[in-house]
């Protein structure tokens, strides 16, 4: 699922921390960020400024129930 535009990134990352499984941000160039990693948080914040990266990337959860926790941030 894609991230919505204009989300509060801090709120999204806090919600990702509450997930029971892993949450990943996949870019079209093959990069995969584990959103439960503090280093990945910094990388995500820096690349979200690039609208084309945001449009072409996906958020993937390893546990289906975690999508419910993130539903306000995903399209």
Tab-separated table of N, CA and C in Angstrom:
chain	number	residue	atom	x	y	z
A	1	UNK	N	0.837	-1.167	0.000
A	1	UNK	CA	0.000	0.000	0.000
A	1	UNK	C	0.893	1.245	0.000
A	2	UNK	N	0.365	2.291	-0.567
A	2	UNK	CA	1.130	3.541	-0.657
A	2	UNK	C	0.835	4.440	0.533
A	3	UNK	N	1.807	5.281	0.868
A	3	UNK	CA	1.598	6.311	1.890
A	3	UNK	C	0.763	7.437	1.295
A	4	UNK	N	-0.135	7.974	2.086
A	4	UNK	CA	-0.898	9.143	1.666
A	4	UNK	C	0.016	10.364	1.665
A	5	UNK	N	-0.328	11.317	0.837
A	5	UNK	CA	0.403	12.584	0.843
A	5	UNK	C	-0.016	13.400	2.048
A	6	UNK	N	0.906	14.174	2.573
A	6	UNK	CA	0.591	15.109	3.637
A	6	UNK	C	0.409	14.501	5.017
A	7	UNK	N	0.853	13.266	5.207
A	7	UNK	CA	0.720	12.657	6.530
A	7	UNK	C	1.719	13.276	7.499
A	8	UNK	N	1.438	13.147	8.768
A	8	UNK	CA	2.397	13.543	9.797
A	8	UNK	C	3.364	12.368	9.937
A	9	UNK	N	4.577	12.549	9.488
A	9	UNK	CA	5.559	11.458	9.447
A	9	UNK	C	5.857	10.937	10.848
A	10	UNK	N	5.939	11.828	11.821
A	10	UNK	CA	6.205	11.384	13.191
A	10	UNK	C	5.092	10.488	13.714
A	11	UNK	N	3.840	10.845	13.431
A	11	UNK	CA	2.712	10.011	13.848
A	11	UNK	C	2.741	8.659	13.137
A	12	UNK	N	3.059	8.681	11.842
A	12	UNK	CA	3.135	7.425	11.086
A	12	UNK	C	4.215	6.503	11.662
A	13	UNK	N	5.381	7.058	11.932
A	13	UNK	CA	6.473	6.241	12.466
A	13	UNK	C	6.150	5.735	13.870
A	14	UNK	N	5.448	6.523	14.663
A	14	UNK	CA	5.020	6.067	15.993
A	14	UNK	C	4.034	4.914	15.863
A	15	UNK	N	3.139	4.991	14.887
A	15	UNK	CA	2.192	3.899	14.649
A	15	UNK	C	2.922	2.646	14.170
A	16	UNK	N	3.945	2.824	13.324
A	16	UNK	CA	4.727	1.682	12.836
A	16	UNK	C	5.444	0.986	13.994
A	17	UNK	N	5.860	1.754	14.986
A	17	UNK	CA	6.521	1.182	16.163
A	17	UNK	C	5.580	0.291	16.967
A	18	UNK	N	4.279	0.559	16.903
A	18	UNK	CA	3.285	-0.217	17.649
A	18	UNK	C	2.902	-1.524	16.950
A	19	UNK	N	3.319	-1.687	15.717
A	19	UNK	CA	2.968	-2.895	14.961
A	19	UNK	C	3.645	-4.118	15.573
A	20	UNK	N	2.970	-5.260	15.476
A	20	UNK	CA	3.528	-6.491	16.047
A	20	UNK	C	4.562	-7.128	15.137
A	21	UNK	N	4.401	-6.951	13.841
A	21	UNK	CA	5.355	-7.494	12.877
A	21	UNK	C	6.273	-6.405	12.362
A	22	UNK	N	7.026	-6.739	11.337
A	22	UNK	CA	7.926	-5.771	10.711
A	22	UNK	C	7.148	-4.919	9.705
A	23	UNK	N	7.577	-3.685	9.542
A	23	UNK	CA	6.975	-2.760	8.575
A	23	UNK	C	8.118	-2.248	7.704
A	24	UNK	N	7.939	-2.393	6.391
A	24	UNK	CA	8.990	-2.022	5.449
A	24	UNK	C	8.487	-0.978	4.472
A	25	UNK	N	9.398	-0.132	4.038
A	25	UNK	CA	9.132	0.854	2.991
A	25	UNK	C	9.965	0.436	1.788
A	26	UNK	N	9.295	0.038	0.704
A	26	UNK	CA	9.958	-0.435	-0.510
A	26	UNK	C	9.930	0.677	-1.557
A	27	UNK	N	11.090	1.017	-2.115
A	27	UNK	CA	11.157	1.988	-3.210
A	27	UNK	C	11.306	1.248	-4.529
A	28	UNK	N	11.037	1.945	-5.613
A	28	UNK	CA	11.120	1.312	-6.927
A	28	UNK	C	12.547	0.984	-7.336
A	29	UNK	N	13.528	1.617	-6.719
A	29	UNK	CA	14.917	1.303	-7.073
A	29	UNK	C	15.446	0.087	-6.310
A	30	UNK	N	14.572	-0.538	-5.511
A	30	UNK	CA	14.955	-1.754	-4.809
A	30	UNK	C	15.377	-1.557	-3.369
A	31	UNK	N	15.368	-0.328	-2.898
A	31	UNK	CA	15.714	-0.078	-1.499
A	31	UNK	C	14.569	-0.528	-0.597
A	32	UNK	N	14.926	-1.100	0.549
A	32	UNK	CA	13.937	-1.534	1.525
A	32	UNK	C	14.367	-0.999	2.889
A	33	UNK	N	13.492	-0.190	3.483
A	33	UNK	CA	13.769	0.371	4.809
A	33	UNK	C	12.900	-0.328	5.835
A	34	UNK	N	13.498	-0.800	6.915
A	34	UNK	CA	12.749	-1.368	8.029
A	34	UNK	C	12.303	-0.200	8.899
A	35	UNK	N	11.013	0.079	8.921
A	35	UNK	CA	10.516	1.271	9.598
A	35	UNK	C	10.494	1.147	11.114
A	36	UNK	N	10.991	0.058	11.628
A	36	UNK	CA	11.131	-0.060	13.072
A	36	UNK	C	12.561	0.232	13.487
A	37	UNK	N	13.380	0.674	12.547
A	37	UNK	CA	14.774	1.026	12.794
A	37	UNK	C	14.909	2.544	12.847
A	38	UNK	N	15.592	3.043	13.850
A	38	UNK	CA	15.769	4.489	13.995
A	38	UNK	C	16.541	5.074	12.814
A	39	UNK	N	17.544	4.382	12.326
A	39	UNK	CA	18.296	4.859	11.164
A	39	UNK	C	17.380	4.978	9.950
A	40	UNK	N	16.513	4.002	9.761
A	40	UNK	CA	15.573	4.053	8.635
A	40	UNK	C	14.605	5.212	8.768
A	41	UNK	N	14.265	5.604	9.999
A	41	UNK	CA	13.394	6.764	10.205
A	41	UNK	C	14.026	8.011	9.586
A	42	UNK	N	15.308	8.208	9.850
A	42	UNK	CA	16.004	9.374	9.305
A	42	UNK	C	16.063	9.337	7.780
A	43	UNK	N	16.313	8.167	7.234
A	43	UNK	CA	16.370	8.026	5.779
A	43	UNK	C	15.001	8.295	5.177
A	44	UNK	N	13.953	7.737	5.775
A	44	UNK	CA	12.597	7.936	5.264
A	44	UNK	C	12.223	9.412	5.253
A	45	UNK	N	12.498	10.102	6.338
A	45	UNK	CA	12.166	11.529	6.417
A	45	UNK	C	12.874	12.305	5.307
A	46	UNK	N	14.096	11.948	5.024
A	46	UNK	CA	14.835	12.677	3.989
A	46	UNK	C	14.319	12.377	2.583
A	47	UNK	N	13.873	11.149	2.332
A	47	UNK	CA	13.418	10.833	0.965
A	47	UNK	C	11.961	11.182	0.725
A	48	UNK	N	11.179	11.389	1.774
A	48	UNK	CA	9.773	11.734	1.573
A	48	UNK	C	9.593	13.117	0.968
A	49	UNK	N	10.634	13.909	0.976
A	49	UNK	CA	10.571	15.220	0.331
A	49	UNK	C	10.498	15.087	-1.184
A	50	UNK	N	10.891	13.942	-1.716
A	50	UNK	CA	10.863	13.682	-3.150
A	50	UNK	C	9.525	13.023	-3.500
A	51	UNK	N	8.609	13.799	-4.086
A	51	UNK	CA	7.254	13.329	-4.353
A	51	UNK	C	7.225	12.083	-5.236
A	52	UNK	N	8.129	11.978	-6.201
A	52	UNK	CA	8.115	10.806	-7.084
A	52	UNK	C	8.467	9.527	-6.325
A	53	UNK	N	9.338	9.634	-5.339
A	53	UNK	CA	9.675	8.466	-4.518
A	53	UNK	C	8.451	8.039	-3.719
A	54	UNK	N	7.745	8.997	-3.168
A	54	UNK	CA	6.548	8.710	-2.388
A	54	UNK	C	5.479	8.044	-3.247
A	55	UNK	N	5.277	8.528	-4.462
A	55	UNK	CA	4.244	7.989	-5.351
A	55	UNK	C	4.528	6.558	-5.785
A	56	UNK	N	5.785	6.209	-5.936
A	56	UNK	CA	6.148	4.910	-6.484
A	56	UNK	C	6.551	3.884	-5.431
A	57	UNK	N	6.435	4.212	-4.157
A	57	UNK	CA	6.893	3.319	-3.095
A	57	UNK	C	5.719	2.642	-2.408
A	58	UNK	N	6.032	1.581	-1.704
A	58	UNK	CA	5.014	0.792	-1.026
A	58	UNK	C	5.387	0.565	0.431
A	59	UNK	N	4.392	0.511	1.295
A	59	UNK	CA	4.567	0.094	2.685
A	59	UNK	C	4.077	-1.344	2.765
A	60	UNK	N	4.925	-2.213	3.297
A	60	UNK	CA	4.608	-3.634	3.389
A	60	UNK	C	4.731	-4.069	4.844
A	61	UNK	N	3.674	-4.698	5.357
A	61	UNK	CA	3.674	-5.230	6.720
A	61	UNK	C	3.766	-6.748	6.656
A	62	UNK	N	4.515	-7.333	7.584
A	62	UNK	CA	4.621	-8.791	7.620
A	62	UNK	C	3.431	-9.426	8.329
A	63	UNK	N	2.686	-8.650	9.099
A	63	UNK	CA	1.477	-9.123	9.765
A	63	UNK	C	0.286	-8.347	9.202
A	64	UNK	N	-0.704	-9.053	8.686
A	64	UNK	CA	-1.858	-8.385	8.076
A	64	UNK	C	-2.579	-7.449	9.037
A	65	UNK	N	-2.637	-7.793	10.316
A	65	UNK	CA	-3.322	-6.948	11.299
A	65	UNK	C	-2.674	-5.572	11.439
A	66	UNK	N	-1.405	-5.477	11.120
A	66	UNK	CA	-0.703	-4.196	11.248
A	66	UNK	C	-1.203	-3.153	10.264
A	67	UNK	N	-1.772	-3.598	9.152
A	67	UNK	CA	-2.337	-2.622	8.201
A	67	UNK	C	-3.454	-1.813	8.858
A	68	UNK	N	-4.173	-2.433	9.800
A	68	UNK	CA	-5.244	-1.715	10.513
A	68	UNK	C	-4.664	-0.570	11.337
A	69	UNK	N	-3.516	-0.805	11.976
A	69	UNK	CA	-2.883	0.252	12.771
A	69	UNK	C	-2.412	1.415	11.907
A	70	UNK	N	-2.102	1.125	10.657
A	70	UNK	CA	-1.554	2.145	9.755
A	70	UNK	C	-2.572	2.683	8.762
A	71	UNK	N	-3.824	2.269	8.871
A	71	UNK	CA	-4.829	2.598	7.857
A	71	UNK	C	-5.011	4.082	7.616
A	72	UNK	N	-4.803	4.920	8.613
A	72	UNK	CA	-4.956	6.377	8.430
A	72	UNK	C	-3.855	6.995	7.598
A	73	UNK	N	-2.787	6.249	7.362
A	73	UNK	CA	-1.620	6.759	6.643
A	73	UNK	C	-1.443	6.138	5.263
A	74	UNK	N	-2.271	5.125	4.950
A	74	UNK	CA	-2.090	4.385	3.705
A	74	UNK	C	-3.269	4.561	2.762
A	75	UNK	N	-2.973	4.488	1.474
A	75	UNK	CA	-4.021	4.553	0.442
A	75	UNK	C	-4.390	3.155	0.032
